[in-house]
DNA sequence: TATTGTTATACTCTATAACTATA
DNA sequence: TATAGTTATAGAGTATAACAATA
């Protein structure tokens, strides 16, 4: 029981370590034809996944970081015309961060390159295993978040 | 297909973000009754998992970091008497890093607290799903590492 | 005056580069 | 002079705290 969990945790840790290494990010962004740091890419892909403009605070919450961090990177992305500020439809006085056309393209390429990378890594996997991985990873994600909240 | 992978990647990213947050580490080490930073804990647990003294270079390779990083943290751990340097049995002139008795205890507590945390998070999971998660996570870890190597 | 975001600053983690020691 | 490790330094990523703006 416990032993199984230790193994799961170890394996998870190893995947994280592998993907965290400097060269992995470098290689992926190069393949996507962009020069952006990790947080930049995370924000862009987050906006693409959200599929609508989001406020700074919402982005920060989604990525589980503090807002000053988002502010800084959004400012940089705005300067490069990858995002822009638009009026919040629900609250006329507030702003949301939207992908520009170019930003959406770039985000799409980044996301696709990542998926493709996994696609090749899992090339030999039977469809059933892939489906199970998706199901279990989403379940894990939900339950880990829920558990964390319950501890507050 | 691709869509499934995007979902898997998103879910994975979210789990990582959740566990990476400052307070998570703080809470876990507090529960383990120690005051160590993340890299310290990683090195201790790595040594415990390895179940034998290891050289600096081997630890660095295992954790996928550069050796100066390991050198620094090992020096700190040594000062706190959680690890010690012992002669390498295979190579009399070299040293290996070994857990002291206290180091092994601390490492054990850290590892157990993590496992227990997951244990509660996954409390509702049927045994079959847990077993599948372990199997797929280990497979993922292997294949991701292998894929990375193949690209070099 | 409550909410949201921003500016300024500092800390943690990790890498690179240059050096040392040992055989 | 090759190998393993160390010292010194720099950079990325993120947090905290203090402040500003807006309603």
PDB file of N, CA and C (backbone and C1' of nucleotides) in Angstrom, chain C:
ATOM      1  P    DT C   1     -13.293  54.709   5.944  1.00  0.00           P
ATOM      2  O5'  DT C   1     -13.056  53.127   5.949  1.00  0.00           O
ATOM      3  C5'  DT C   1     -14.181  52.255   5.810  1.00  0.00           C
ATOM      4  C4'  DT C   1     -13.833  51.186   4.766  1.00  0.00           C
ATOM      5  C3'  DT C   1     -12.447  50.568   4.953  1.00  0.00           C
ATOM      6  O3'  DT C   1     -12.368  49.198   4.560  1.00  0.00           O
ATOM      7  C1'  DT C   1     -12.590  51.441   2.818  1.00  0.00           C
ATOM      8  P    DA C   2     -13.277  48.102   4.913  1.00  0.00           P
ATOM      9  O5'  DA C   2     -13.275  47.485   3.440  1.00  0.00           O
ATOM     10  C5'  DA C   2     -14.511  47.005   2.897  1.00  0.00           C
ATOM     11  C4'  DA C   2     -14.287  46.438   1.519  1.00  0.00           C
ATOM     12  C3'  DA C   2     -13.343  45.239   1.447  1.00  0.00           C
ATOM     13  O3'  DA C   2     -13.895  44.343   0.492  1.00  0.00           O
ATOM     14  C1'  DA C   2     -12.462  46.992   0.138  1.00  0.00           C
ATOM     15  P    DT C   3     -13.219  42.996   0.157  1.00  0.00           P
ATOM     16  O5'  DT C   3     -12.661  43.301  -1.307  1.00  0.00           O
ATOM     17  C5'  DT C   3     -13.492  44.054  -2.204  1.00  0.00           C
ATOM     18  C4'  DT C   3     -12.782  44.209  -3.542  1.00  0.00           C
ATOM     19  C3'  DT C   3     -11.826  43.065  -3.898  1.00  0.00           C
ATOM     20  O3'  DT C   3     -12.062  42.766  -5.259  1.00  0.00           O
ATOM     21  C1'  DT C   3     -10.665  45.136  -3.967  1.00  0.00           C
ATOM     22  P    DT C   4     -11.420  41.530  -6.006  1.00  0.00           P
ATOM     23  O5'  DT C   4     -10.306  42.225  -6.897  1.00  0.00           O
ATOM     24  C5'  DT C   4     -10.683  43.268  -7.811  1.00  0.00           C
ATOM     25  C4'  DT C   4      -9.414  43.878  -8.349  1.00  0.00           C
ATOM     26  C3'  DT C   4      -8.329  42.846  -8.699  1.00  0.00           C
ATOM     27  O3'  DT C   4      -8.128  42.896 -10.098  1.00  0.00           O
ATOM     28  C1'  DT C   4      -7.442  44.686  -7.474  1.00  0.00           C
ATOM     29  P    DG C   5      -7.033  42.044 -10.838  1.00  0.00           P
ATOM     30  O5'  DG C   5      -5.812  43.066 -10.830  1.00  0.00           O
ATOM     31  C5'  DG C   5      -5.999  44.344 -11.442  1.00  0.00           C
ATOM     32  C4'  DG C   5      -4.810  45.214 -11.110  1.00  0.00           C
ATOM     33  C3'  DG C   5      -3.469  44.657 -11.584  1.00  0.00           C
ATOM     34  O3'  DG C   5      -2.872  45.649 -12.413  1.00  0.00           O
ATOM     35  C1'  DG C   5      -3.343  45.402  -9.340  1.00  0.00           C
ATOM     36  P    DT C   6      -1.547  45.386 -13.211  1.00  0.00           P
ATOM     37  O5'  DT C   6      -0.493  46.223 -12.345  1.00  0.00           O
ATOM     38  C5'  DT C   6      -0.725  47.603 -12.126  1.00  0.00           C
ATOM     39  C4'  DT C   6       0.356  48.148 -11.200  1.00  0.00           C
ATOM     40  C3'  DT C   6       1.785  47.810 -11.624  1.00  0.00           C
ATOM     41  O3'  DT C   6       2.481  49.045 -11.702  1.00  0.00           O
ATOM     42  C1'  DT C   6       1.444  47.333  -9.313  1.00  0.00           C
ATOM     43  P    DT C   7       3.852  49.172 -12.448  1.00  0.00           P
ATOM     44  O5'  DT C   7       4.850  49.443 -11.235  1.00  0.00           O
ATOM     45  C5'  DT C   7       4.548  50.476 -10.300  1.00  0.00           C
ATOM     46  C4'  DT C   7       5.492  50.371  -9.111  1.00  0.00           C
ATOM     47  C3'  DT C   7       6.950  50.060  -9.457  1.00  0.00           C
ATOM     48  O3'  DT C   7       7.740  51.000  -8.748  1.00  0.00           O
ATOM     49  C1'  DT C   7       6.181  48.565  -7.798  1.00  0.00           C
ATOM     50  P    DA C   8       9.310  51.099  -8.933  1.00  0.00           P
ATOM     51  O5'  DA C   8       9.804  50.326  -7.623  1.00  0.00           O
ATOM     52  C5'  DA C   8       9.140  50.566  -6.380  1.00  0.00           C
ATOM     53  C4'  DA C   8       9.824  49.777  -5.272  1.00  0.00           C
ATOM     54  C3'  DA C   8      11.288  49.442  -5.533  1.00  0.00           C
ATOM     55  O3'  DA C   8      11.980  49.607  -4.300  1.00  0.00           O
ATOM     56  C1'  DA C   8      10.104  47.450  -5.146  1.00  0.00           C
ATOM     57  P    DT C   9      13.575  49.356  -4.252  1.00  0.00           P
ATOM     58  O5'  DT C   9      13.616  47.917  -3.554  1.00  0.00           O
ATOM     59  C5'  DT C   9      12.873  47.718  -2.340  1.00  0.00           C
ATOM     60  C4'  DT C   9      12.900  46.257  -1.959  1.00  0.00           C
ATOM     61  C3'  DT C   9      14.296  45.613  -2.004  1.00  0.00           C
ATOM     62  O3'  DT C   9      14.559  45.094  -0.714  1.00  0.00           O
ATOM     63  C1'  DT C   9      12.682  44.210  -2.990  1.00  0.00           C
ATOM     64  P    DA C  10      16.034  44.597  -0.340  1.00  0.00           P
ATOM     65  O5'  DA C  10      15.745  43.062  -0.037  1.00  0.00           O
ATOM     66  C5'  DA C  10      14.525  42.715   0.623  1.00  0.00           C
ATOM     67  C4'  DA C  10      14.324  41.213   0.509  1.00  0.00           C
ATOM     68  C3'  DA C  10      15.612  40.404   0.580  1.00  0.00           C
ATOM     69  O3'  DA C  10      15.321  39.213   1.277  1.00  0.00           O
ATOM     70  C1'  DA C  10      14.483  39.866  -1.385  1.00  0.00           C
ATOM     71  P    DC C  11      16.470  38.443   2.013  1.00  0.00           P
ATOM     72  O5'  DC C  11      16.018  36.942   1.821  1.00  0.00           O
ATOM     73  C5'  DC C  11      14.629  36.603   1.929  1.00  0.00           C
ATOM     74  C4'  DC C  11      14.322  35.447   1.004  1.00  0.00           C
ATOM     75  C3'  DC C  11      15.427  34.388   1.011  1.00  0.00           C
ATOM     76  O3'  DC C  11      14.836  33.143   1.320  1.00  0.00           O
ATOM     77  C1'  DC C  11      14.828  34.969  -1.212  1.00  0.00           C
ATOM     78  P    DT C  12      15.790  31.907   1.627  1.00  0.00           P
ATOM     79  O5'  DT C  12      15.371  30.864   0.506  1.00  0.00           O
ATOM     80  C5'  DT C  12      13.997  30.701   0.167  1.00  0.00           C
ATOM     81  C4'  DT C  12      13.925  29.937  -1.140  1.00  0.00           C
ATOM     82  C3'  DT C  12      14.881  28.742  -1.208  1.00  0.00           C
ATOM     83  O3'  DT C  12      14.117  27.637  -1.679  1.00  0.00           O
ATOM     84  C1'  DT C  12      15.187  30.121  -3.097  1.00  0.00           C
ATOM     85  P    DC C  13      14.720  26.166  -1.614  1.00  0.00           P
ATOM     86  O5'  DC C  13      15.222  25.949  -3.115  1.00  0.00           O
ATOM     87  C5'  DC C  13      14.248  25.961  -4.156  1.00  0.00           C
ATOM     88  C4'  DC C  13      14.963  26.068  -5.490  1.00  0.00           C
ATOM     89  C3'  DC C  13      16.006  24.976  -5.769  1.00  0.00           C
ATOM     90  O3'  DC C  13      15.548  24.277  -6.922  1.00  0.00           O
ATOM     91  C1'  DC C  13      16.784  27.116  -6.408  1.00  0.00           C
ATOM     92  P    DT C  14      16.222  22.922  -7.374  1.00  0.00           P
ATOM     93  O5'  DT C  14      17.323  23.466  -8.382  1.00  0.00           O
ATOM     94  C5'  DT C  14      16.867  24.056  -9.598  1.00  0.00           C
ATOM     95  C4'  DT C  14      18.028  24.688 -10.310  1.00  0.00           C
ATOM     96  C3'  DT C  14      19.217  23.770 -10.536  1.00  0.00           C
ATOM     97  O3'  DT C  14      19.230  23.424 -11.913  1.00  0.00           O
ATOM     98  C1'  DT C  14      19.866  25.984  -9.941  1.00  0.00           C
ATOM     99  P    DA C  15      20.397  22.581 -12.584  1.00  0.00           P
ATOM    100  O5'  DA C  15      21.208  23.701 -13.388  1.00  0.00           O
ATOM    101  C5'  DA C  15      20.485  24.684 -14.133  1.00  0.00           C
ATOM    102  C4'  DA C  15      21.459  25.696 -14.736  1.00  0.00           C
ATOM    103  C3'  DA C  15      22.702  25.067 -15.347  1.00  0.00           C
ATOM    104  O3'  DA C  15      22.945  25.647 -16.631  1.00  0.00           O
ATOM    105  C1'  DA C  15      23.313  26.649 -13.661  1.00  0.00           C
ATOM    106  P    DT C  16      24.113  25.005 -17.535  1.00  0.00           P
ATOM    107  O5'  DT C  16      25.299  26.072 -17.480  1.00  0.00           O
ATOM    108  C5'  DT C  16      24.982  27.454 -17.372  1.00  0.00           C
ATOM    109  C4'  DT C  16      26.253  28.265 -17.248  1.00  0.00           C
ATOM    110  C3'  DT C  16      27.503  27.661 -17.894  1.00  0.00           C
ATOM    111  O3'  DT C  16      28.245  28.746 -18.453  1.00  0.00           O
ATOM    112  C1'  DT C  16      27.889  28.010 -15.589  1.00  0.00           C
ATOM    113  P    DA C  17      29.564  28.421 -19.372  1.00  0.00           P
ATOM    114  O5'  DA C  17      30.722  29.011 -18.458  1.00  0.00           O
ATOM    115  C5'  DA C  17      30.433  30.134 -17.599  1.00  0.00           C
ATOM    116  C4'  DA C  17      31.644  30.418 -16.753  1.00  0.00           C
ATOM    117  C3'  DA C  17      32.947  29.876 -17.320  1.00  0.00           C
ATOM    118  O3'  DA C  17      33.974  30.787 -16.961  1.00  0.00           O
ATOM    119  C1'  DA C  17      32.587  28.924 -15.221  1.00  0.00           C
ATOM    120  P    DA C  18      35.466  30.644 -17.612  1.00  0.00           P
ATOM    121  O5'  DA C  18      36.379  30.678 -16.303  1.00  0.00           O
ATOM    122  C5'  DA C  18      35.975  31.496 -15.183  1.00  0.00           C
ATOM    123  C4'  DA C  18      36.659  30.957 -13.957  1.00  0.00           C
ATOM    124  C3'  DA C  18      38.087  30.461 -14.209  1.00  0.00           C
ATOM    125  O3'  DA C  18      38.911  30.928 -13.168  1.00  0.00           O
ATOM    126  C1'  DA C  18      36.829  28.784 -13.148  1.00  0.00           C
ATOM    127  P    DC C  19      40.514  30.699 -13.210  1.00  0.00           P
ATOM    128  O5'  DC C  19      40.733  29.651 -12.035  1.00  0.00           O
ATOM    129  C5'  DC C  19      40.275  29.993 -10.720  1.00  0.00           C
ATOM    130  C4'  DC C  19      40.144  28.742  -9.891  1.00  0.00           C
ATOM    131  C3'  DC C  19      41.450  27.965  -9.693  1.00  0.00           C
ATOM    132  O3'  DC C  19      41.810  28.070  -8.325  1.00  0.00           O
ATOM    133  C1'  DC C  19      39.601  26.521 -10.062  1.00  0.00           C
ATOM    134  P    DT C  20      43.252  27.443  -7.841  1.00  0.00           P
ATOM    135  O5'  DT C  20      42.819  26.014  -7.291  1.00  0.00           O
ATOM    136  C5'  DT C  20      41.806  25.928  -6.290  1.00  0.00           C
ATOM    137  C4'  DT C  20      41.692  24.473  -5.849  1.00  0.00           C
ATOM    138  C3'  DT C  20      43.030  23.772  -5.641  1.00  0.00           C
ATOM    139  O3'  DT C  20      42.959  23.188  -4.362  1.00  0.00           O
ATOM    140  C1'  DT C  20      41.629  22.474  -7.054  1.00  0.00           C
ATOM    141  P    DA C  21      44.290  22.620  -3.662  1.00  0.00           P
ATOM    142  O5'  DA C  21      43.969  21.063  -3.751  1.00  0.00           O
ATOM    143  C5'  DA C  21      42.689  20.597  -3.353  1.00  0.00           C
ATOM    144  C4'  DA C  21      42.527  19.153  -3.781  1.00  0.00           C
ATOM    145  C3'  DA C  21      43.775  18.301  -3.551  1.00  0.00           C
ATOM    146  O3'  DA C  21      43.326  17.134  -2.912  1.00  0.00           O
ATOM    147  C1'  DA C  21      43.012  18.054  -5.781  1.00  0.00           C
ATOM    148  P    DT C  22      44.361  16.276  -2.008  1.00  0.00           P
ATOM    149  O5'  DT C  22      44.189  14.822  -2.592  1.00  0.00           O
ATOM    150  C5'  DT C  22      42.962  14.483  -3.260  1.00  0.00           C
ATOM    151  C4'  DT C  22      43.268  13.557  -4.416  1.00  0.00           C
ATOM    152  C3'  DT C  22      44.605  12.814  -4.306  1.00  0.00           C
ATOM    153  O3'  DT C  22      44.329  11.451  -4.043  1.00  0.00           O
ATOM    154  C1'  DT C  22      44.115  13.504  -6.528  1.00  0.00           C
ATOM    155  P    DA C  23      45.560  10.472  -3.569  1.00  0.00           P
ATOM    156  O5'  DA C  23      45.777   9.617  -4.892  1.00  0.00           O
ATOM    157  C5'  DA C  23      44.662   8.883  -5.405  1.00  0.00           C
ATOM    158  C4'  DA C  23      44.743   8.816  -6.926  1.00  0.00           C
ATOM    159  C3'  DA C  23      45.827   7.883  -7.439  1.00  0.00           C
ATOM    160  O3'  DA C  23      45.230   6.720  -7.972  1.00  0.00           O
ATOM    161  C1'  DA C  23      45.708   9.905  -8.683  1.00  0.00           C
TER     162       DA C  23
END
